[in-house]
């Protein structure tokens, strides 16, 4: 069952790091917001990352975003939308 969105997470600092998978047949497309512990935030719309699992959770996506973007002072991560799509439904 898909996660109920929007959802807010505090990413686990010990979570496995994001690893790009350019040969994976899947990508995850998402809208998100990361709030920083020292103020400010970033928003992403239609942001895409490689993924290996069609059933990926939004909690894991939050961890992947913080890792992939190397956000050292990330606080909460809000996932507003996510969808796993076949590679090729987007343009690089």
mmCIF file of N, CA, C and O in Angstrom, residues 2-59:
data_model
loop_
_atom_site.group_PDB
_atom_site.id
_atom_site.type_symbol
_atom_site.label_atom_id
_atom_site.label_comp_id
_atom_site.label_asym_id
_atom_site.label_seq_id
_atom_site.Cartn_x
_atom_site.Cartn_y
_atom_site.Cartn_z
ATOM 1 N N UNK A 2 0.643 2.204 -0.885
ATOM 2 C CA UNK A 2 1.464 3.416 -0.943
ATOM 3 C C UNK A 2 1.343 4.242 0.332
ATOM 4 O O UNK A 2 0.329 4.218 1.020
ATOM 5 N N UNK A 3 2.416 4.978 0.624
ATOM 6 C CA UNK A 3 2.409 5.870 1.781
ATOM 7 C C UNK A 3 1.402 6.990 1.565
ATOM 8 O O UNK A 3 1.187 7.438 0.440
ATOM 9 N N UNK A 4 0.796 7.453 2.665
ATOM 10 C CA UNK A 4 -0.119 8.584 2.587
ATOM 11 C C UNK A 4 0.705 9.869 2.539
ATOM 12 O O UNK A 4 1.538 10.107 3.404
ATOM 13 N N UNK A 5 0.487 10.640 1.510
ATOM 14 C CA UNK A 5 1.239 11.888 1.319
ATOM 15 C C UNK A 5 0.302 13.073 1.363
ATOM 16 O O UNK A 5 -0.849 12.943 0.983
ATOM 17 N N UNK A 6 0.743 14.221 1.793
ATOM 18 C CA UNK A 6 2.104 14.542 2.188
ATOM 19 C C UNK A 6 2.477 13.917 3.525
ATOM 20 O O UNK A 6 1.619 13.625 4.346
ATOM 21 N N UNK A 7 3.779 13.734 3.705
ATOM 22 C CA UNK A 7 4.307 13.166 4.938
ATOM 23 C C UNK A 7 5.611 13.881 5.281
ATOM 24 O O UNK A 7 6.323 14.342 4.392
ATOM 25 N N UNK A 8 5.909 13.961 6.578
ATOM 26 C CA UNK A 8 7.107 14.654 7.050
ATOM 27 C C UNK A 8 7.978 13.652 7.804
ATOM 28 O O UNK A 8 7.483 12.887 8.626
ATOM 29 N N UNK A 9 9.280 13.692 7.513
ATOM 30 C CA UNK A 9 10.231 12.759 8.115
ATOM 31 C C UNK A 9 11.448 13.503 8.651
ATOM 32 O O UNK A 9 11.807 14.559 8.140
ATOM 33 N N UNK A 10 12.081 12.900 9.631
ATOM 34 C CA UNK A 10 13.418 13.301 10.063
ATOM 35 C C UNK A 10 14.314 12.154 9.618
ATOM 36 O O UNK A 10 14.261 11.062 10.192
ATOM 37 N N UNK A 11 15.094 12.371 8.557
ATOM 38 C CA UNK A 11 15.890 11.270 8.011
ATOM 39 C C UNK A 11 16.890 10.704 9.028
ATOM 40 O O UNK A 11 17.506 11.446 9.787
ATOM 41 N N UNK A 12 17.033 9.405 9.009
ATOM 42 C CA UNK A 12 17.980 8.703 9.871
ATOM 43 C C UNK A 12 19.398 9.013 9.384
ATOM 44 O O UNK A 12 19.736 8.722 8.233
ATOM 45 N N UNK A 13 20.245 9.601 10.229
ATOM 46 C CA UNK A 13 21.612 9.915 9.794
ATOM 47 C C UNK A 13 22.439 8.661 9.478
ATOM 48 O O UNK A 13 23.452 8.745 8.797
ATOM 49 N N UNK A 14 21.997 7.504 9.962
ATOM 50 C CA UNK A 14 22.710 6.256 9.705
ATOM 51 C C UNK A 14 22.106 5.456 8.557
ATOM 52 O O UNK A 14 22.495 4.301 8.332
ATOM 53 N N UNK A 15 21.161 6.060 7.826
ATOM 54 C CA UNK A 15 20.544 5.377 6.688
ATOM 55 C C UNK A 15 21.594 5.118 5.614
ATOM 56 O O UNK A 15 22.568 5.874 5.484
ATOM 57 N N UNK A 16 21.411 4.068 4.829
ATOM 58 C CA UNK A 16 22.356 3.820 3.736
ATOM 59 C C UNK A 16 22.386 5.020 2.787
ATOM 60 O O UNK A 16 21.348 5.628 2.522
ATOM 61 N N UNK A 17 23.560 5.365 2.276
ATOM 62 C CA UNK A 17 23.641 6.502 1.360
ATOM 63 C C UNK A 17 22.958 6.195 0.031
ATOM 64 O O UNK A 17 22.823 5.033 -0.358
ATOM 65 N N UNK A 18 22.550 7.259 -0.634
ATOM 66 C CA UNK A 18 21.990 7.124 -1.981
ATOM 67 C C UNK A 18 23.102 6.715 -2.934
ATOM 68 O O UNK A 18 24.207 7.249 -2.880
ATOM 69 N N UNK A 19 22.799 5.757 -3.792
ATOM 70 C CA UNK A 19 23.728 5.362 -4.843
ATOM 71 C C UNK A 19 23.003 5.464 -6.173
ATOM 72 O O UNK A 19 21.960 4.835 -6.360
ATOM 73 N N UNK A 20 23.549 6.261 -7.067
ATOM 74 C CA UNK A 20 22.958 6.374 -8.401
ATOM 75 C C UNK A 20 22.955 4.998 -9.064
ATOM 76 O O UNK A 20 23.867 4.200 -8.853
ATOM 77 N N UNK A 21 21.928 4.740 -9.826
ATOM 78 C CA UNK A 21 21.785 3.462 -10.529
ATOM 79 C C UNK A 21 21.383 3.737 -11.975
ATOM 80 O O UNK A 21 20.242 3.518 -12.362
ATOM 81 N N UNK A 22 22.314 4.245 -12.779
ATOM 82 C CA UNK A 22 21.966 4.656 -14.139
ATOM 83 C C UNK A 22 21.475 3.529 -15.047
ATOM 84 O O UNK A 22 20.877 3.797 -16.081
ATOM 85 N N UNK A 23 21.694 2.281 -14.648
ATOM 86 C CA UNK A 23 21.195 1.173 -15.464
ATOM 87 C C UNK A 23 19.858 0.636 -14.958
ATOM 88 O O UNK A 23 19.294 -0.267 -15.559
ATOM 89 N N UNK A 24 19.366 1.184 -13.849
ATOM 90 C CA UNK A 24 18.074 0.752 -13.324
ATOM 91 C C UNK A 24 16.967 1.128 -14.293
ATOM 92 O O UNK A 24 16.999 2.202 -14.893
ATOM 93 N N UNK A 25 15.964 0.288 -14.440
ATOM 94 C CA UNK A 25 14.847 0.635 -15.321
ATOM 95 C C UNK A 25 13.855 1.607 -14.678
ATOM 96 O O UNK A 25 12.890 2.009 -15.309
ATOM 97 N N UNK A 26 14.112 2.003 -13.415
ATOM 98 C CA UNK A 26 13.156 2.828 -12.681
ATOM 99 C C UNK A 26 13.770 4.132 -12.185
ATOM 100 O O UNK A 26 14.962 4.208 -11.898
ATOM 101 N N UNK A 27 12.915 5.138 -12.046
ATOM 102 C CA UNK A 27 13.252 6.411 -11.409
ATOM 103 C C UNK A 27 12.106 6.763 -10.464
ATOM 104 O O UNK A 27 10.985 6.291 -10.646
ATOM 105 N N UNK A 28 12.393 7.586 -9.492
ATOM 106 C CA UNK A 28 11.338 8.137 -8.655
ATOM 107 C C UNK A 28 11.285 9.636 -8.930
ATOM 108 O O UNK A 28 12.310 10.300 -8.978
ATOM 109 N N UNK A 29 10.086 10.124 -9.183
ATOM 110 C CA UNK A 29 9.851 11.555 -9.430
ATOM 111 C C UNK A 29 9.091 12.073 -8.223
ATOM 112 O O UNK A 29 8.124 11.450 -7.774
ATOM 113 N N UNK A 30 9.519 13.241 -7.697
ATOM 114 C CA UNK A 30 8.895 13.701 -6.463
ATOM 115 C C UNK A 30 8.870 15.216 -6.352
ATOM 116 O O UNK A 30 9.599 15.923 -7.051
ATOM 117 N N UNK A 31 8.010 15.679 -5.455
ATOM 118 C CA UNK A 31 7.982 17.064 -4.992
ATOM 119 C C UNK A 31 8.314 17.006 -3.506
ATOM 120 O O UNK A 31 7.768 16.158 -2.783
ATOM 121 N N UNK A 32 9.207 17.878 -3.049
ATOM 122 C CA UNK A 32 9.647 17.808 -1.661
ATOM 123 C C UNK A 32 10.055 19.182 -1.147
ATOM 124 O O UNK A 32 10.225 20.129 -1.905
ATOM 125 N N UNK A 33 10.232 19.226 0.161
ATOM 126 C CA UNK A 33 10.799 20.404 0.832
ATOM 127 C C UNK A 33 11.705 19.889 1.934
ATOM 128 O O UNK A 33 11.324 18.992 2.699
ATOM 129 N N UNK A 34 12.899 20.462 2.015
ATOM 130 C CA UNK A 34 13.826 20.150 3.094
ATOM 131 C C UNK A 34 14.039 21.428 3.884
ATOM 132 O O UNK A 34 14.430 22.451 3.327
ATOM 133 N N UNK A 35 13.736 21.359 5.185
ATOM 134 C CA UNK A 35 13.998 22.480 6.090
ATOM 135 C C UNK A 35 15.343 22.240 6.753
ATOM 136 O O UNK A 35 15.654 21.122 7.162
ATOM 137 N N UNK A 36 16.144 23.302 6.870
ATOM 138 C CA UNK A 36 17.464 23.187 7.463
ATOM 139 C C UNK A 36 17.420 23.541 8.943
ATOM 140 O O UNK A 36 16.644 24.404 9.368
ATOM 141 N N UNK A 37 18.282 22.891 9.705
ATOM 142 C CA UNK A 37 18.304 23.106 11.151
ATOM 143 C C UNK A 37 18.811 24.497 11.506
ATOM 144 O O UNK A 37 18.526 24.988 12.594
ATOM 145 N N UNK A 38 19.525 25.149 10.593
ATOM 146 C CA UNK A 38 20.045 26.491 10.854
ATOM 147 C C UNK A 38 19.268 27.577 10.102
ATOM 148 O O UNK A 38 19.738 28.673 9.910
ATOM 149 N N UNK A 39 18.043 27.241 9.684
ATOM 150 C CA UNK A 39 17.175 28.189 8.982
ATOM 151 C C UNK A 39 17.175 27.951 7.484
ATOM 152 O O UNK A 39 18.099 27.380 6.927
ATOM 153 N N UNK A 40 16.115 28.386 6.848
ATOM 154 C CA UNK A 40 15.986 28.242 5.406
ATOM 155 C C UNK A 40 15.457 26.881 4.994
ATOM 156 O O UNK A 40 15.243 25.980 5.817
ATOM 157 N N UNK A 41 15.234 26.740 3.707
ATOM 158 C CA UNK A 41 14.739 25.483 3.151
ATOM 159 C C UNK A 41 15.004 25.449 1.647
ATOM 160 O O UNK A 41 15.358 26.467 1.060
ATOM 161 N N UNK A 42 14.847 24.276 1.065
ATOM 162 C CA UNK A 42 14.846 24.137 -0.388
ATOM 163 C C UNK A 42 13.602 23.358 -0.775
ATOM 164 O O UNK A 42 13.108 22.521 -0.004
ATOM 165 N N UNK A 43 13.091 23.661 -1.949
ATOM 166 C CA UNK A 43 11.947 22.944 -2.518
ATOM 167 C C UNK A 43 12.388 22.281 -3.808
ATOM 168 O O UNK A 43 13.202 22.843 -4.550
ATOM 169 N N UNK A 44 11.836 21.135 -4.083
ATOM 170 C CA UNK A 44 12.065 20.456 -5.353
ATOM 171 C C UNK A 44 10.734 20.082 -5.973
ATOM 172 O O UNK A 44 9.828 19.626 -5.268
ATOM 173 N N UNK A 45 10.615 20.296 -7.258
ATOM 174 C CA UNK A 45 9.401 19.946 -7.997
ATOM 175 C C UNK A 45 9.811 19.104 -9.199
ATOM 176 O O UNK A 45 10.728 19.482 -9.936
ATOM 177 N N UNK A 46 9.158 17.971 -9.371
ATOM 178 C CA UNK A 46 9.484 17.032 -10.447
ATOM 179 C C UNK A 46 10.948 16.594 -10.397
ATOM 180 O O UNK A 46 11.576 16.357 -11.418
ATOM 181 N N UNK A 47 11.502 16.503 -9.201
ATOM 182 C CA UNK A 47 12.884 16.069 -9.009
ATOM 183 C C UNK A 47 12.941 14.564 -9.206
ATOM 184 O O UNK A 47 12.034 13.844 -8.791
ATOM 185 N N UNK A 48 13.993 14.079 -9.838
ATOM 186 C CA UNK A 48 14.085 12.651 -10.131
ATOM 187 C C UNK A 48 15.394 12.053 -9.637
ATOM 188 O O UNK A 48 16.450 12.674 -9.739
ATOM 189 N N UNK A 49 15.282 10.858 -9.090
ATOM 190 C CA UNK A 49 16.427 10.064 -8.659
ATOM 191 C C UNK A 49 16.262 8.655 -9.203
ATOM 192 O O UNK A 49 15.131 8.177 -9.354
ATOM 193 N N UNK A 50 17.379 7.989 -9.451
ATOM 194 C CA UNK A 50 17.325 6.573 -9.809
ATOM 195 C C UNK A 50 16.801 5.794 -8.611
ATOM 196 O O UNK A 50 17.073 6.151 -7.467
ATOM 197 N N UNK A 51 16.063 4.743 -8.875
ATOM 198 C CA UNK A 51 15.653 3.849 -7.782
ATOM 199 C C UNK A 51 15.638 2.426 -8.297
ATOM 200 O O UNK A 51 15.556 2.179 -9.494
ATOM 201 N N UNK A 52 15.709 1.507 -7.367
ATOM 202 C CA UNK A 52 15.781 0.090 -7.731
ATOM 203 C C UNK A 52 14.516 -0.669 -7.349
ATOM 204 O O UNK A 52 14.373 -1.824 -7.715
ATOM 205 N N UNK A 53 13.629 -0.026 -6.608
ATOM 206 C CA UNK A 53 12.494 -0.743 -6.029
ATOM 207 C C UNK A 53 11.194 -0.006 -6.319
ATOM 208 O O UNK A 53 11.039 1.154 -5.937
ATOM 209 N N UNK A 54 10.288 -0.682 -6.981
ATOM 210 C CA UNK A 54 8.999 -0.079 -7.306
ATOM 211 C C UNK A 54 8.190 0.235 -6.047
ATOM 212 O O UNK A 54 7.370 1.136 -6.034
ATOM 213 N N UNK A 55 8.437 -0.487 -4.966
ATOM 214 C CA UNK A 55 7.696 -0.298 -3.727
ATOM 215 C C UNK A 55 8.427 0.565 -2.709
ATOM 216 O O UNK A 55 8.197 0.441 -1.511
ATOM 217 N N UNK A 56 9.307 1.439 -3.165
ATOM 218 C CA UNK A 56 10.085 2.273 -2.259
ATOM 219 C C UNK A 56 9.169 3.149 -1.395
ATOM 220 O O UNK A 56 8.187 3.690 -1.884
ATOM 221 N N UNK A 57 9.544 3.328 -0.138
ATOM 222 C CA UNK A 57 8.741 4.149 0.776
ATOM 223 C C UNK A 57 9.116 5.624 0.661
ATOM 224 O O UNK A 57 10.236 5.968 0.260
ATOM 225 N N UNK A 58 8.201 6.481 1.050
ATOM 226 C CA UNK A 58 8.493 7.912 1.058
ATOM 227 C C UNK A 58 9.526 8.234 2.140
ATOM 228 O O UNK A 58 10.299 9.179 1.994
ATOM 229 N N UNK A 59 9.581 7.444 3.199
ATOM 230 C CA UNK A 59 10.605 7.647 4.222
ATOM 231 C C UNK A 59 11.997 7.408 3.641
ATOM 232 O O UNK A 59 12.923 8.180 3.875
#
